[in-house]
Amino acid sequence: MELLRKWLGHPEDIYNLLRFKMGGYRAVMPRMDTDSLGCGLRTCYQYLNQTSRSFAAVIQALDGELRHAVCIFYLVLRALDTVEDDMSIPLDVKVPMLHEFHSHLYEPDWKYTESKEKDRQVLEDFPTISMEFRNLSKVYQDVISDICHKMGVGMAEFLEKKVDSQHEWDKYCHYVAGLVGIGLSRLFSASELEDSIVGQDTDLANSMGLFLQKTNIIRDYLEDQVEGREFWPKEVWSRYAKKLSDLAKPENIDVAVQCLNELITNALHHVPDVLTYLSRLKNQSVFNFCAIPQVMAIATLAACYNNKQVFRGVVKIRKGQAVTLMMDATNIQAVKAIMYQYVEEIYQKIPSTDPSSNKTQQVIASIRAMSLPGSPMASRHHYSPIYLSCAMLLAALSWQYLSTLSKATEEFVQAGEN
């Protein structure tokens, strides 16, 4: 019955999950025909689907040759990331590998067969990926190789270094996510689906990556603690506890939440850049690709803000909520309305005694100024009494079915959970 109460509390989730399952997802993620692809590219898309539930569908929905470039870009960075994550590789071997990894793109026979990581197939069959990389236009090759080189150097820098200052937090997030945003933006422009300014404005592209990465780091506090990883900046958490792990202790929950709120406020400063970036995009497939993760991120931050559960378990947005975001975030006015909705949620939860309350209110004011609701999307969650009654009846009759349905749609909404 808990599931039934959950659906009754959010009738729009029922409607949108049904709409999504009945084919609505094809509006944002049309099916790609792989039969016409060569053997190498088909293999690459197979690896893409095996290694990413979050991005596989939206990458395959991109238009034209950009789709292949982004697919190869993703697999190259997945291979690089697999090297970084593999704790069985000694540092004296791993550091040179990370520095030199980009050069292997031009070596037809290079592969690495000693990895123990779950995604090791992208290293074991790197010759197939590098071959398809070399089949791309030179303009795409240059972007992918350059970003791979810079990211490898950055990863090596942080292998033996903790994130202490907020400046280093930004730097780490730049290496692992900001560079991805910059690389993607350069690929968008190189494809000529987007104007050159999209690829040239690296500050905005970097903010796109930082917003997503900071959201993941904030949400994943407990998981990272269990795995022995620390990504919260010491400059911030040391004002609230002697050790980062102390924030998970029940007696420290009040200061832990204050620390959480400060980091969320930091992440929110990227939202104006996100809105400016998205407002420049012209191609629908590129817009969907960029906008969906960003609206998932703002919804996740709203769920995490002032929430003690971050230190006790996993905070996730509802699957129906994620589906609604995916189907709604198809134009800039809709995205502005979504951003406005979730920063208002945060605003309503700001404790008057929170040390960051003034800063949180200020950044929300700047986001409000850019996303004042003026479109029909701004009121998309207001339903008529008749609709609500029908939705509640539907929920009462089909809650068992919907629990199965939510599992069926899980692969399409992982961007909001991972």
Coordinates of C-alpha atoms in Angstrom, one line a residue:
M1 CA 0.0 0.0 0.0
E2 CA 3.0 2.3 0.4
L3 CA 3.4 2.3 -3.3
L4 CA -0.2 3.1 -3.8
R5 CA 0.1 6.1 -1.5
K6 CA 3.1 7.2 -3.4
W7 CA 1.3 7.2 -6.7
L8 CA -1.8 8.9 -5.2
G9 CA 0.4 11.7 -4.0
H10 CA 1.8 12.3 -7.5
P11 CA -1.0 11.6 -10.1
E12 CA 1.0 13.3 -12.8
D13 CA 3.6 10.5 -12.5
I14 CA 1.0 7.9 -13.4
Y15 CA 0.0 9.8 -16.5
N16 CA 3.5 10.5 -17.7
L17 CA 4.8 7.0 -17.0
L18 CA 1.9 5.6 -19.1
R19 CA 2.5 8.2 -21.8
F20 CA 6.2 7.4 -21.8
K21 CA 5.6 3.7 -21.9
M22 CA 3.1 4.0 -24.7
G23 CA 5.7 5.7 -27.0
G24 CA 6.2 9.2 -25.7
Y25 CA 9.9 8.5 -25.1
R26 CA 10.4 8.4 -28.9
A27 CA 9.8 12.1 -29.0
V28 CA 13.1 12.7 -27.1
M29 CA 14.8 9.4 -27.9
P30 CA 13.9 8.2 -31.4
R31 CA 15.1 4.7 -32.3
M32 CA 18.4 4.4 -34.2
D33 CA 18.8 2.0 -37.1
T34 CA 22.0 0.0 -36.5
D35 CA 21.5 -2.4 -39.4
S36 CA 23.1 0.1 -41.9
L37 CA 26.3 0.5 -39.7
G38 CA 29.6 -1.2 -40.4
C39 CA 30.7 -4.0 -38.0
G40 CA 33.1 -1.7 -36.1
L41 CA 30.4 0.9 -35.4
R42 CA 27.8 -1.7 -34.4
T43 CA 30.3 -3.0 -31.9
C44 CA 30.9 0.5 -30.5
Y45 CA 27.2 1.0 -30.0
Q46 CA 27.0 -2.4 -28.3
Y47 CA 29.7 -1.2 -25.9
L48 CA 27.9 2.1 -25.4
N49 CA 24.7 0.3 -24.4
Q50 CA 26.7 -2.1 -22.1
T51 CA 28.6 0.7 -20.3
S52 CA 26.0 3.4 -20.0
R53 CA 22.3 3.3 -19.1
S54 CA 22.3 7.0 -18.6
F55 CA 23.6 8.3 -21.9
A56 CA 23.2 5.5 -24.4
A57 CA 19.7 6.4 -25.5
V58 CA 20.3 10.2 -25.7
I59 CA 23.5 9.7 -27.6
Q60 CA 21.8 7.5 -30.2
A61 CA 19.1 10.2 -30.6
L62 CA 21.6 12.8 -31.8
D63 CA 21.4 13.8 -35.5
G64 CA 23.7 12.8 -38.3
E65 CA 27.5 12.2 -37.9
L66 CA 27.5 13.9 -34.6
R67 CA 26.0 10.8 -33.1
H68 CA 29.0 8.7 -34.0
A69 CA 31.5 11.3 -32.9
V70 CA 29.8 11.5 -29.4
C71 CA 29.6 7.7 -29.2
I72 CA 33.3 7.4 -29.8
F73 CA 34.1 10.3 -27.5
Y74 CA 32.1 8.6 -24.7
L75 CA 33.9 5.2 -25.2
V76 CA 37.3 6.8 -25.3
L77 CA 36.7 8.6 -22.0
R78 CA 35.1 5.5 -20.6
A79 CA 38.3 3.6 -21.4
L80 CA 40.4 6.3 -19.8
D81 CA 38.2 6.4 -16.7
T82 CA 38.5 2.6 -16.4
V83 CA 42.2 2.9 -16.2
E84 CA 41.9 5.6 -13.5
D85 CA 39.4 3.5 -11.5
D86 CA 41.4 0.2 -11.6
M87 CA 43.1 -0.1 -8.2
S88 CA 45.0 -3.2 -9.4
I89 CA 47.2 -1.0 -11.6
P90 CA 50.3 0.3 -9.7
L91 CA 50.6 4.1 -9.6
D92 CA 54.0 4.0 -11.3
V93 CA 52.2 2.3 -14.2
K94 CA 48.9 4.1 -14.1
V95 CA 50.3 7.7 -14.1
P96 CA 52.2 7.3 -17.4
M97 CA 49.2 5.4 -18.9
L98 CA 46.9 8.3 -18.1
H99 CA 49.4 10.9 -19.5
E100 CA 49.9 8.9 -22.7
F101 CA 46.4 7.5 -23.3
H102 CA 45.5 9.9 -26.0
S103 CA 48.4 8.7 -28.1
H104 CA 46.9 5.2 -28.3
L105 CA 44.1 6.5 -30.4
Y106 CA 46.5 6.5 -33.3
E107 CA 48.0 3.1 -32.5
P108 CA 45.9 0.4 -34.3
D109 CA 47.0 -2.5 -32.2
W110 CA 47.1 -1.0 -28.7
K111 CA 45.0 -2.6 -26.1
Y112 CA 45.1 -3.3 -22.3
T113 CA 44.1 -6.8 -21.2
E114 CA 45.0 -6.8 -17.5
S115 CA 42.2 -4.7 -16.1
K116 CA 39.9 -6.1 -13.4
E117 CA 37.2 -3.4 -13.9
K118 CA 33.6 -4.2 -15.0
D119 CA 34.0 -2.1 -18.2
R120 CA 37.3 -3.7 -19.2
Q121 CA 36.0 -4.7 -22.6
V122 CA 36.5 -1.1 -23.8
L123 CA 40.2 -1.6 -23.0
E124 CA 40.5 -5.1 -24.3
D125 CA 38.9 -4.2 -27.6
F126 CA 40.3 -0.7 -27.8
P127 CA 41.5 -1.4 -31.4
T128 CA 37.9 -1.4 -32.6
I129 CA 37.2 1.9 -30.8
S130 CA 40.4 3.5 -32.0
M131 CA 39.7 2.3 -35.6
E132 CA 36.3 4.1 -35.5
F133 CA 38.0 7.1 -34.0
R134 CA 40.3 7.3 -37.0
N135 CA 37.4 6.9 -39.3
L136 CA 35.9 10.2 -37.9
S137 CA 36.5 13.5 -39.7
K138 CA 39.7 15.1 -38.5
V139 CA 37.8 18.0 -36.9
Y140 CA 36.2 15.4 -34.5
Q141 CA 39.5 13.5 -34.0
D142 CA 41.3 16.7 -32.9
V143 CA 38.6 17.5 -30.3
I144 CA 38.5 14.0 -28.8
S145 CA 42.3 13.6 -28.7
D146 CA 42.8 17.0 -27.1
I147 CA 40.2 16.4 -24.3
C148 CA 41.4 12.9 -23.7
H149 CA 45.0 14.3 -23.2
K150 CA 43.8 17.1 -20.8
M151 CA 41.6 14.7 -18.8
G152 CA 44.3 12.1 -18.5
V153 CA 46.7 14.7 -17.1
G154 CA 44.1 16.0 -14.7
M155 CA 43.2 12.5 -13.5
A156 CA 46.8 11.7 -12.8
E157 CA 47.1 14.9 -10.8
F158 CA 44.3 13.9 -8.4
L159 CA 45.3 10.3 -8.0
E160 CA 47.4 11.1 -4.8
K161 CA 45.7 14.4 -3.9
K162 CA 42.6 15.1 -1.9
V163 CA 40.2 17.9 -2.7
D164 CA 40.9 20.5 -0.1
S165 CA 39.9 24.0 -1.2
Q166 CA 36.8 25.0 -3.1
H167 CA 39.2 26.0 -5.9
E168 CA 40.5 22.5 -6.1
W169 CA 36.9 21.2 -6.0
D170 CA 36.2 23.2 -9.1
K171 CA 39.5 22.0 -10.7
Y172 CA 38.7 18.4 -10.0
C173 CA 35.2 18.7 -11.4
H174 CA 36.7 20.5 -14.4
Y175 CA 39.0 17.6 -15.2
V176 CA 36.3 14.9 -14.8
A177 CA 33.2 16.7 -16.1
G178 CA 33.9 20.3 -17.2
L179 CA 36.3 19.0 -19.9
V180 CA 33.5 16.7 -21.1
G181 CA 31.2 19.7 -21.5
I182 CA 33.9 21.6 -23.4
G183 CA 34.6 18.6 -25.6
L184 CA 30.9 18.0 -26.4
S185 CA 30.4 21.7 -27.1
R186 CA 33.3 21.7 -29.6
L187 CA 31.8 18.6 -31.3
F188 CA 28.4 20.3 -31.5
S189 CA 30.0 23.3 -33.3
A190 CA 32.2 21.1 -35.5
S191 CA 29.1 19.3 -36.7
E192 CA 27.7 22.7 -37.8
L193 CA 24.4 21.7 -36.0
E194 CA 25.3 24.5 -33.6
D195 CA 26.9 27.9 -33.9
S196 CA 30.6 28.3 -33.3
I197 CA 30.0 30.3 -30.1
V198 CA 28.8 27.1 -28.4
G199 CA 32.2 25.5 -28.8
Q200 CA 34.2 28.7 -28.2
D201 CA 32.6 29.7 -24.9
T202 CA 34.4 27.3 -22.7
D203 CA 33.3 28.9 -19.4
L204 CA 29.7 28.1 -20.0
A205 CA 30.5 24.6 -21.3
N206 CA 32.6 24.0 -18.2
S207 CA 29.7 25.1 -15.9
M208 CA 27.4 22.6 -17.6
G209 CA 29.8 19.8 -16.5
L210 CA 30.5 21.2 -13.0
F211 CA 26.8 21.5 -12.2
L212 CA 26.2 17.8 -13.0
Q213 CA 29.4 16.6 -11.3
K214 CA 28.8 18.6 -8.1
T215 CA 25.2 17.3 -7.9
N216 CA 26.5 13.7 -8.1
I217 CA 29.2 14.4 -5.5
I218 CA 26.7 16.0 -3.1
R219 CA 24.1 13.2 -3.5
D220 CA 26.7 10.4 -3.3
Y221 CA 28.2 11.4 0.1
L222 CA 27.3 8.1 1.9
E223 CA 28.1 5.8 -1.0
D224 CA 31.5 7.5 -1.4
Q225 CA 32.2 7.2 2.3
V226 CA 31.4 3.4 2.2
E227 CA 33.8 3.0 -0.8
G228 CA 36.5 5.1 0.9
R229 CA 36.3 8.0 -1.4
E230 CA 36.2 11.7 -0.4
F231 CA 35.1 14.4 -2.9
W232 CA 33.5 17.0 -0.6
P233 CA 36.0 20.0 -0.3
K234 CA 37.7 20.1 3.1
E235 CA 37.6 23.9 3.1
V236 CA 33.8 23.5 3.6
W237 CA 33.3 20.4 5.6
S238 CA 36.1 21.2 8.1
R239 CA 34.0 24.1 9.4
Y240 CA 31.4 21.6 10.5
A241 CA 33.3 18.5 11.6
K242 CA 36.8 17.2 12.4
K243 CA 36.5 14.4 9.8
L244 CA 34.3 14.2 6.7
S245 CA 33.0 10.8 8.0
D246 CA 31.8 12.5 11.2
L247 CA 28.9 14.1 9.3
A248 CA 27.3 10.7 9.1
K249 CA 27.1 10.3 12.8
P250 CA 23.6 10.8 14.2
E251 CA 24.8 13.4 16.8
N252 CA 26.2 15.6 14.0
I253 CA 23.1 15.6 11.8
D254 CA 22.3 19.2 12.3
V255 CA 25.7 20.5 11.3
A256 CA 25.9 17.9 8.5
V257 CA 22.8 19.3 6.9
Q258 CA 24.2 22.8 7.2
C259 CA 27.3 21.6 5.3
L260 CA 25.1 20.0 2.7
N261 CA 23.1 23.2 2.2
E262 CA 26.4 25.2 1.7
L263 CA 27.6 22.8 -1.0
I264 CA 24.2 22.8 -2.8
T265 CA 24.3 26.6 -2.7
N266 CA 27.7 26.5 -4.3
A267 CA 26.4 24.2 -7.1
L268 CA 23.4 26.5 -7.7
H269 CA 25.7 29.2 -8.8
H270 CA 26.2 27.3 -12.1
V271 CA 22.5 27.4 -13.0
P272 CA 22.5 30.9 -14.7
D273 CA 25.4 29.6 -16.9
V274 CA 23.4 26.5 -17.7
L275 CA 20.4 28.5 -18.8
T276 CA 22.5 30.8 -21.0
Y277 CA 24.2 27.8 -22.6
L278 CA 20.9 26.1 -23.4
S279 CA 19.4 29.3 -24.8
R280 CA 22.0 29.2 -27.5
L281 CA 21.2 25.7 -28.8
K282 CA 19.3 25.4 -32.1
N283 CA 19.2 21.7 -32.9
Q284 CA 16.5 19.8 -31.1
S285 CA 18.5 16.6 -30.6
V286 CA 21.4 18.5 -29.1
F287 CA 19.0 20.5 -26.9
N288 CA 17.4 17.3 -25.5
F289 CA 20.8 15.7 -25.0
C290 CA 22.0 18.7 -23.0
A291 CA 18.8 19.7 -21.2
I292 CA 17.7 16.4 -19.7
P293 CA 20.7 15.8 -17.4
Q294 CA 20.5 19.4 -16.2
V295 CA 16.9 19.3 -15.2
M296 CA 17.5 15.9 -13.5
A297 CA 20.3 17.6 -11.6
I298 CA 18.2 20.6 -10.3
A299 CA 15.5 18.1 -9.2
T300 CA 18.1 16.0 -7.4
L301 CA 19.4 19.1 -5.6
A302 CA 15.9 20.1 -4.6
A303 CA 15.4 16.6 -3.1
C304 CA 18.7 16.7 -1.3
Y305 CA 18.5 20.3 0.1
N306 CA 18.1 20.4 3.9
N307 CA 17.5 16.6 3.8
K308 CA 19.0 14.4 6.6
Q309 CA 18.5 11.4 4.4
V310 CA 21.6 12.2 2.4
F311 CA 23.6 11.0 5.4
R312 CA 21.5 8.0 6.0
G313 CA 20.8 6.4 2.6
V314 CA 20.2 7.2 -1.0
V315 CA 18.2 10.2 -2.1
K316 CA 16.6 9.8 -5.6
I317 CA 14.0 11.5 -7.6
R318 CA 10.9 9.5 -8.4
K319 CA 10.9 7.6 -11.7
G320 CA 7.7 9.2 -12.7
Q321 CA 9.2 12.6 -11.9
A322 CA 12.3 11.7 -14.0
V323 CA 10.1 10.7 -16.9
T324 CA 8.1 13.9 -16.7
L325 CA 11.3 15.9 -16.8
M326 CA 12.6 14.0 -19.8
M327 CA 9.4 14.6 -21.8
D328 CA 9.0 18.3 -20.7
A329 CA 12.5 19.6 -21.1
T330 CA 12.4 20.1 -24.9
N331 CA 12.6 23.9 -25.2
I332 CA 14.3 26.7 -23.3
Q333 CA 11.0 28.1 -21.8
A334 CA 10.1 24.7 -20.4
V335 CA 13.6 24.3 -18.9
K336 CA 13.4 27.8 -17.3
A337 CA 10.0 26.9 -15.8
I338 CA 11.4 23.6 -14.5
M339 CA 14.4 25.4 -12.9
Y340 CA 12.1 28.0 -11.4
Q341 CA 9.9 25.3 -9.9
Y342 CA 12.8 23.5 -8.2
V343 CA 14.6 26.6 -6.9
E344 CA 11.3 27.7 -5.4
E345 CA 11.1 24.3 -3.7
I346 CA 14.6 24.9 -2.3
Y347 CA 13.6 28.5 -1.3
Q348 CA 10.7 27.2 0.7
K349 CA 13.0 24.9 2.7
I350 CA 15.7 27.4 3.6
P351 CA 16.0 27.4 7.4
S352 CA 16.3 30.9 8.9
T353 CA 19.1 29.7 11.1
D354 CA 21.1 28.1 8.3
P355 CA 24.6 29.8 8.0
S356 CA 24.3 29.8 4.2
S357 CA 20.7 31.1 4.1
N358 CA 21.6 34.6 2.8
K359 CA 23.8 33.2 0.0
T360 CA 21.2 30.6 -0.9
Q361 CA 18.5 33.3 -1.2
Q362 CA 20.8 35.5 -3.3
V363 CA 21.7 32.7 -5.8
I364 CA 18.0 31.8 -6.1
A365 CA 17.1 35.4 -6.8
S366 CA 19.6 35.4 -9.7
I367 CA 18.1 32.2 -11.1
R368 CA 14.5 33.6 -10.7
A369 CA 15.5 36.6 -12.7
M370 CA 16.5 34.4 -15.6
S371 CA 13.6 31.9 -15.4
L372 CA 10.5 33.8 -14.4
P373 CA 7.5 31.7 -15.5
G374 CA 5.9 33.1 -18.6
S375 CA 5.0 30.1 -20.6
P376 CA 2.3 27.4 -20.3
M377 CA 5.0 25.1 -19.0
A378 CA 5.2 27.2 -15.8
S379 CA 1.9 25.7 -14.6
R380 CA 2.3 22.2 -16.0
H381 CA 1.6 20.5 -12.7
H382 CA -1.8 22.1 -12.1
Y383 CA -4.5 19.5 -12.9
S384 CA -8.2 19.8 -12.9
P385 CA -10.3 18.2 -10.2
I386 CA -11.8 15.8 -12.8
Y387 CA -8.4 14.7 -14.0
L388 CA -7.2 14.2 -10.4
S389 CA -10.2 12.0 -9.6
C390 CA -9.6 9.9 -12.7
A391 CA -5.9 9.7 -11.9
M392 CA -6.6 8.5 -8.4
L393 CA -9.0 5.9 -9.6
L394 CA -6.5 4.7 -12.1
A395 CA -3.9 4.5 -9.4
A396 CA -6.2 2.5 -7.2
L397 CA -6.8 0.0 -10.0
S398 CA -3.3 -0.3 -11.4
W399 CA -0.7 0.3 -8.7
Q400 CA 0.6 -3.3 -9.0
Y401 CA 1.0 -2.8 -12.8
L402 CA 2.8 0.4 -12.3
S403 CA 5.4 -1.0 -10.0
T404 CA 6.4 -3.4 -12.8
L405 CA 6.2 -0.5 -15.3
S406 CA 8.6 1.6 -13.3
K407 CA 11.2 -1.2 -13.6
A408 CA 10.7 -1.3 -17.4
T409 CA 11.4 2.4 -17.7
E410 CA 14.4 2.3 -15.4
E411 CA 17.0 2.4 -18.2
F412 CA 15.5 5.5 -19.6
V413 CA 15.6 7.5 -16.3
Q414 CA 19.0 6.6 -14.9
A415 CA 20.3 10.0 -15.8
G416 CA 18.3 11.3 -12.9
E417 CA 19.7 8.7 -10.5
N418 CA 23.3 8.3 -11.6

